[in-house]
mmCIF file of C-alpha atoms and ligand atoms in Angstrom:
data_model
loop_
_atom_site.group_PDB
_atom_site.id
_atom_site.type_symbol
_atom_site.label_atom_id
_atom_site.label_comp_id
_atom_site.label_asym_id
_atom_site.label_seq_id
_atom_site.Cartn_x
_atom_site.Cartn_y
_atom_site.Cartn_z
ATOM 1 C CA MET A 280 9.854 -11.578 -8.393
ATOM 2 C CA ASN A 281 6.489 -9.873 -8.741
ATOM 3 C CA ILE A 282 4.522 -9.234 -5.257
ATOM 4 C CA ILE A 283 1.582 -8.015 -4.068
ATOM 5 C CA LEU A 284 0.951 -6.699 -0.564
ATOM 6 C CA LEU A 285 -2.451 -6.679 0.269
ATOM 7 C CA GLY A 286 -4.227 -5.266 3.820
ATOM 8 C CA PRO A 287 -6.154 -2.697 5.170
ATOM 9 C CA PRO A 288 -5.117 1.240 5.583
ATOM 10 C CA GLY A 289 -2.587 1.450 8.557
ATOM 11 C CA ALA A 290 -1.841 -2.518 7.898
ATOM 12 C CA GLY A 291 1.855 -1.772 7.316
ATOM 13 C CA LYS A 292 2.179 -2.087 3.507
ATOM 14 C CA GLY A 293 4.052 0.918 3.074
ATOM 15 C CA THR A 294 6.756 0.199 5.533
ATOM 16 C CA GLN A 295 7.112 -3.439 4.676
ATOM 17 C CA SER A 296 7.261 -2.811 0.816
ATOM 18 C CA ASP A 297 9.909 -0.151 1.252
ATOM 19 C CA PHE A 298 11.996 -3.032 3.093
ATOM 20 C CA LEU A 299 11.222 -5.423 0.578
ATOM 21 C CA ALA A 300 11.766 -2.924 -2.533
ATOM 22 C CA GLU A 301 15.536 -2.264 -0.956
ATOM 23 C CA THR A 302 16.224 -5.851 0.036
ATOM 24 C CA TYR A 303 15.072 -7.823 -3.227
ATOM 25 C CA LYS A 304 15.699 -4.752 -5.644
ATOM 26 C CA LEU A 305 12.297 -4.415 -6.827
ATOM 27 C CA THR A 306 10.364 -1.497 -7.913
ATOM 28 C CA LYS A 307 7.812 -0.488 -5.228
ATOM 29 C CA LEU A 308 4.624 0.647 -7.122
ATOM 30 C CA ALA A 309 2.297 2.481 -4.301
ATOM 31 C CA THR A 310 -0.810 3.750 -6.060
ATOM 32 C CA GLY A 311 -1.699 5.977 -3.051
ATOM 33 C CA ASP A 312 2.026 7.750 -3.438
ATOM 34 C CA MET A 313 1.386 8.112 -7.214
ATOM 35 C CA LEU A 314 -2.177 9.583 -6.686
ATOM 36 C CA ARG A 315 -0.849 11.996 -3.928
ATOM 37 C CA ALA A 316 2.229 12.945 -6.454
ATOM 38 C CA ALA A 317 -0.790 13.407 -9.143
ATOM 39 C CA VAL A 318 -2.479 15.714 -6.820
ATOM 40 C CA LYS A 319 0.424 17.686 -5.695
ATOM 41 C CA ALA A 320 1.358 18.294 -9.190
ATOM 42 C CA GLY A 321 -2.281 19.136 -10.444
ATOM 43 C CA THR A 322 -2.415 16.791 -13.276
ATOM 44 C CA PRO A 323 -5.916 15.744 -14.669
ATOM 45 C CA ILE A 324 -5.740 12.675 -12.825
ATOM 46 C CA GLY A 325 -4.669 14.258 -9.742
ATOM 47 C CA LEU A 326 -7.564 16.728 -10.079
ATOM 48 C CA LYS A 327 -9.993 13.968 -10.462
ATOM 49 C CA ALA A 328 -8.742 11.854 -7.569
ATOM 50 C CA LYS A 329 -8.185 14.625 -4.949
ATOM 51 C CA ALA A 330 -12.017 14.898 -3.727
ATOM 52 C CA VAL A 331 -12.499 10.993 -4.062
ATOM 53 C CA MET A 332 -9.446 10.530 -1.652
ATOM 54 C CA GLU A 333 -10.320 12.970 0.730
ATOM 55 C CA ALA A 334 -13.862 11.336 1.012
ATOM 56 C CA GLY A 335 -12.013 8.107 1.929
ATOM 57 C CA GLN A 336 -13.577 6.610 -1.175
ATOM 58 C CA LEU A 337 -11.617 4.358 -4.387
ATOM 59 C CA VAL A 338 -10.506 6.364 -7.275
ATOM 60 C CA SER A 339 -12.222 4.690 -10.451
ATOM 61 C CA ASP A 340 -10.759 1.201 -11.861
ATOM 62 C CA ASP A 341 -10.336 2.873 -15.049
ATOM 63 C CA ILE A 342 -7.883 5.122 -13.657
ATOM 64 C CA MET A 343 -6.147 2.813 -11.458
ATOM 65 C CA ILE A 344 -5.843 0.144 -13.854
ATOM 66 C CA GLY A 345 -4.160 3.010 -16.454
ATOM 67 C CA ILE A 346 -1.885 4.170 -13.989
ATOM 68 C CA ILE A 347 -0.463 0.219 -12.857
ATOM 69 C CA ARG A 348 -0.497 -0.632 -16.669
ATOM 70 C CA ASP A 349 1.949 2.188 -17.601
ATOM 71 C CA ALA A 350 3.861 1.774 -13.918
ATOM 72 C CA ILE A 351 4.210 -2.197 -14.478
ATOM 73 C CA ALA A 352 5.707 -1.637 -18.184
ATOM 74 C CA GLN A 353 8.466 0.457 -16.417
ATOM 75 C CA ALA A 354 9.714 -2.179 -13.820
ATOM 76 C CA PRO A 355 11.384 -4.996 -16.025
ATOM 77 C CA GLY A 356 13.246 -6.242 -12.771
ATOM 78 C CA GLY A 357 10.321 -7.224 -10.578
ATOM 79 C CA PHE A 358 7.530 -5.238 -8.471
ATOM 80 C CA ILE A 359 6.015 -4.856 -5.338
ATOM 81 C CA LEU A 360 2.410 -3.641 -5.611
ATOM 82 C CA ASP A 361 1.359 -1.684 -2.264
ATOM 83 C CA GLY A 362 -2.552 -0.560 -2.609
ATOM 84 C CA PHE A 363 -3.267 -2.126 -6.102
ATOM 85 C CA PRO A 364 -5.491 -4.003 -6.655
ATOM 86 C CA ARG A 365 -8.353 -2.660 -4.484
ATOM 87 C CA THR A 366 -11.196 -4.301 -6.287
ATOM 88 C CA THR A 367 -11.785 -7.580 -8.062
ATOM 89 C CA ALA A 368 -12.244 -5.697 -11.244
ATOM 90 C CA GLN A 369 -8.562 -4.381 -10.677
ATOM 91 C CA ALA A 370 -7.410 -7.905 -9.794
ATOM 92 C CA ALA A 371 -8.852 -9.505 -12.977
ATOM 93 C CA ALA A 372 -7.213 -6.478 -15.065
ATOM 94 C CA LEU A 373 -3.979 -7.257 -13.368
ATOM 95 C CA ASP A 374 -4.095 -11.022 -14.379
ATOM 96 C CA GLU A 375 -4.648 -9.837 -17.833
ATOM 97 C CA MET A 376 -1.911 -7.450 -17.993
ATOM 98 C CA LEU A 377 0.735 -9.874 -16.534
ATOM 99 C CA HIS A 378 -0.581 -12.440 -18.987
ATOM 100 C CA SER A 379 -0.112 -10.329 -22.025
ATOM 101 C CA GLU A 380 3.437 -9.495 -20.985
ATOM 102 C CA GLY A 381 4.348 -12.903 -20.107
ATOM 103 C CA LEU A 382 4.824 -12.210 -16.495
ATOM 104 C CA LYS A 383 3.360 -13.584 -13.480
ATOM 105 C CA LEU A 384 2.674 -13.238 -9.835
ATOM 106 C CA ASN A 385 5.007 -15.142 -7.360
ATOM 107 C CA HIS A 386 3.362 -13.915 -3.853
ATOM 108 C CA VAL A 387 0.173 -12.253 -2.514
ATOM 109 C CA ILE A 388 0.760 -11.474 0.795
ATOM 110 C CA GLU A 389 -2.001 -10.405 3.256
ATOM 111 C CA LEU A 390 -1.245 -8.470 6.430
ATOM 112 C CA LYS A 391 -4.062 -9.113 8.914
ATOM 113 C CA VAL A 392 -4.525 -6.562 11.391
ATOM 114 C CA ASP A 393 -7.835 -5.762 13.696
ATOM 115 C CA ASP A 394 -9.558 -2.838 12.771
ATOM 116 C CA ALA A 395 -9.476 -0.925 16.318
ATOM 117 C CA ALA A 396 -5.745 -1.399 16.032
ATOM 118 C CA LEU A 397 -5.606 0.224 12.319
ATOM 119 C CA VAL A 398 -7.408 3.373 13.606
ATOM 120 C CA ALA A 399 -4.602 4.010 16.449
ATOM 121 C CA ARG A 400 -1.866 3.212 13.871
ATOM 122 C CA ILE A 401 -3.345 5.573 11.234
ATOM 123 C CA SER A 402 -4.329 8.326 13.458
ATOM 124 C CA GLY A 403 -0.766 8.897 14.802
ATOM 125 C CA ARG A 404 1.247 8.628 11.551
ATOM 126 C CA TYR A 405 3.190 11.171 9.924
ATOM 127 C CA SER A 406 6.218 11.706 7.417
ATOM 128 C CA CYS A 407 9.123 13.430 6.662
ATOM 129 C CA ALA A 408 8.079 16.321 4.201
ATOM 130 C CA ARG A 409 11.574 15.962 2.043
ATOM 131 C CA CYS A 410 12.020 12.296 1.952
ATOM 132 C CA GLY A 411 9.046 10.738 2.836
ATOM 133 C CA ALA A 412 10.201 8.569 5.833
ATOM 134 C CA GLY A 413 7.463 7.341 7.764
ATOM 135 C CA TYR A 414 6.719 7.689 11.342
ATOM 136 C CA HIS A 415 4.359 7.485 14.212
ATOM 137 C CA ASP A 416 3.664 9.371 17.553
ATOM 138 C CA THR A 417 3.633 6.430 19.546
ATOM 139 C CA PHE A 418 5.079 3.366 17.636
ATOM 140 C CA ARG A 419 8.133 4.931 15.505
ATOM 141 C CA THR A 420 9.567 8.269 16.699
ATOM 142 C CA PRO A 421 12.504 9.779 14.981
ATOM 143 C CA VAL A 422 15.876 9.224 17.190
ATOM 144 C CA VAL A 423 16.304 12.744 17.734
ATOM 145 C CA ASP A 424 13.054 14.341 18.563
ATOM 146 C CA GLY A 425 11.767 16.580 15.265
ATOM 147 C CA VAL A 426 14.805 15.657 13.222
ATOM 148 C CA CYS A 427 14.155 12.854 10.388
ATOM 149 C CA ASP A 428 16.450 10.026 10.900
ATOM 150 C CA ALA A 429 16.979 9.657 7.017
ATOM 151 C CA CYS A 430 17.618 13.123 5.879
ATOM 152 C CA GLY A 431 17.866 15.124 8.659
ATOM 153 C CA SER A 432 14.992 17.485 7.597
ATOM 154 C CA THR A 433 12.714 19.162 10.423
ATOM 155 C CA GLU A 434 9.823 19.669 8.217
ATOM 156 C CA PHE A 435 7.166 16.879 8.638
ATOM 157 C CA SER A 436 3.469 16.480 7.251
ATOM 158 C CA ARG A 437 0.332 14.328 7.817
ATOM 159 C CA ARG A 438 -2.066 12.737 4.953
ATOM 160 C CA ALA A 439 -5.282 14.722 4.633
ATOM 161 C CA ASP A 440 -7.058 11.231 4.613
ATOM 162 C CA ASP A 441 -5.692 10.186 8.113
ATOM 163 C CA LYS A 442 -8.337 12.072 10.119
ATOM 164 C CA ALA A 443 -10.483 9.817 12.102
ATOM 165 C CA GLU A 444 -13.783 10.171 10.254
ATOM 166 C CA THR A 445 -11.938 9.689 6.964
ATOM 167 C CA VAL A 446 -10.224 6.476 8.276
ATOM 168 C CA ALA A 447 -13.516 5.293 9.080
ATOM 169 C CA LYS A 448 -14.499 5.565 5.565
ATOM 170 C CA ARG A 449 -11.273 4.063 4.364
ATOM 171 C CA LEU A 450 -12.015 1.026 6.252
ATOM 172 C CA GLU A 451 -15.750 0.772 5.097
ATOM 173 C CA ALA A 452 -14.332 0.827 1.322
ATOM 174 C CA TYR A 453 -11.754 -1.865 2.390
ATOM 175 C CA HIS A 454 -14.310 -4.335 3.703
ATOM 176 C CA ALA A 455 -16.838 -3.703 1.327
ATOM 177 C CA GLN A 456 -14.623 -3.321 -2.155
ATOM 178 C CA THR A 457 -11.015 -4.788 -1.464
ATOM 179 C CA ALA A 458 -11.555 -7.693 0.975
ATOM 180 C CA PRO A 459 -13.295 -9.710 -1.861
ATOM 181 C CA ILE A 460 -10.169 -10.077 -3.326
ATOM 182 C CA ILE A 461 -8.475 -12.030 -0.745
ATOM 183 C CA PRO A 462 -10.576 -15.186 -1.918
ATOM 184 C CA TYR A 463 -9.880 -14.200 -5.471
ATOM 185 C CA TYR A 464 -6.201 -15.017 -4.711
ATOM 186 C CA ARG A 465 -6.726 -17.768 -2.099
ATOM 187 C CA ASP A 466 -8.546 -19.734 -5.060
ATOM 188 C CA ARG A 467 -5.654 -19.276 -7.168
ATOM 189 C CA GLY A 468 -3.105 -20.716 -4.542
ATOM 190 C CA THR A 469 -1.177 -17.743 -4.461
ATOM 191 C CA LEU A 470 -2.018 -16.100 -1.162
ATOM 192 C CA LYS A 471 -0.369 -16.180 2.357
ATOM 193 C CA THR A 472 -1.514 -14.484 5.199
ATOM 194 C CA VAL A 473 1.047 -12.895 7.986
ATOM 195 C CA ASP A 474 -0.121 -11.610 11.383
ATOM 196 C CA GLY A 475 0.256 -7.777 10.874
ATOM 197 C CA MET A 476 -0.435 -7.227 14.435
ATOM 198 C CA ALA A 477 3.118 -8.174 15.198
ATOM 199 C CA ASP A 478 5.887 -5.680 15.603
ATOM 200 C CA ILE A 479 7.580 -4.185 12.534
ATOM 201 C CA ALA A 480 10.570 -6.422 12.491
ATOM 202 C CA ASP A 481 8.498 -9.409 13.062
ATOM 203 C CA VAL A 482 6.489 -8.831 10.139
ATOM 204 C CA THR A 483 9.295 -8.335 8.068
ATOM 205 C CA ARG A 484 10.632 -11.878 9.258
ATOM 206 C CA GLN A 485 7.495 -13.599 8.519
ATOM 207 C CA ILE A 486 7.474 -12.044 5.059
ATOM 208 C CA THR A 487 11.051 -12.868 4.059
ATOM 209 C CA ALA A 488 10.231 -16.310 5.516
ATOM 210 C CA ILE A 489 7.530 -16.632 2.768
ATOM 211 C CA LEU A 490 9.658 -15.155 0.096
ATOM 212 C CA GLY A 491 12.883 -17.292 0.872
HETATM 213 P P1 LIG B 548 -3.196 4.867 0.135
HETATM 214 O O1 LIG B 548 -1.848 5.265 0.171
HETATM 215 O O2 LIG B 548 -2.773 3.043 -0.432
HETATM 216 O O3 LIG B 548 -3.691 4.160 1.581
HETATM 217 O O4 LIG B 548 -4.124 5.257 -0.773
HETATM 218 C C1 LIG B 548 -4.940 6.428 -0.387
HETATM 219 C C2 LIG B 548 -6.157 6.655 -1.459
HETATM 220 O O5 LIG B 548 -5.883 6.739 -2.658
HETATM 221 C C3 LIG B 548 -7.121 5.875 -1.127
HETATM 222 O O6 LIG B 548 -7.849 5.688 0.021
HETATM 223 C C4 LIG B 548 -8.072 5.745 -2.296
HETATM 224 O O7 LIG B 548 -8.829 6.854 -2.392
HETATM 225 C C5 LIG B 548 -6.901 6.056 -3.572
HETATM 226 N N1 LIG B 548 -6.174 4.702 -4.124
HETATM 227 C C6 LIG B 548 -4.876 4.426 -3.932
HETATM 228 N N2 LIG B 548 -4.821 3.031 -4.609
HETATM 229 C C7 LIG B 548 -6.066 2.689 -5.038
HETATM 230 C C8 LIG B 548 -6.622 1.695 -6.145
HETATM 231 N N3 LIG B 548 -5.875 0.764 -6.294
HETATM 232 N N4 LIG B 548 -7.936 1.822 -6.228
HETATM 233 C C9 LIG B 548 -8.732 2.899 -5.922
HETATM 234 N N5 LIG B 548 -8.158 3.718 -5.217
HETATM 235 C C10 LIG B 548 -7.025 3.708 -4.701
#
């Protein structure tokens, strides 16, 4: 099964795709995570992407399409895309790639969330510095204060681009460059929309009802 999770930054794509990857045994392909790893490792792609990401803008289509082409080749059992495609050029390139590999998209799921809620969600989020488990100051605190539920680490980090001013730029980029891919998939009959304003468990239920 091959799935795309679409939606603005902070819509819950990362949280839901972790769950879906585990439940349906899919490879999670999160382009933001891949780019952050490239920045951390100081690779040529990371060096190019760093300033663009910190400005809340989109990394070039050429770079992103290259990354996904390689990643899909290594996900033979099915994948869940989180953060790709983000432009209509990326969506068209993905169609081409899948076609040439004899693969198809089974589901494109949009998480719909109001902009005001997104700002509150993003500005409070952080993750475990060791295992990457996601938390939020208000909505998802660890069971024991300051200790990661998943791995017991006491080190946490916040993303550089989760600052309020950068979040505004990321939302602008979403509306201008990414939202146009929603009609692209709607026209192909593959799009389903879920209410991303609901709580995490309820969004998971909505998605699993679609996937069956
Ligand atoms: P995310 O973790 O998905 O919010 O992505 C973080 C940042 O990485 C974005 O704000 C973009 O700068 C960059 N990025 C991630 N995926 C893409 C993509 N498909 N196209 C362009 N830029 C991307």
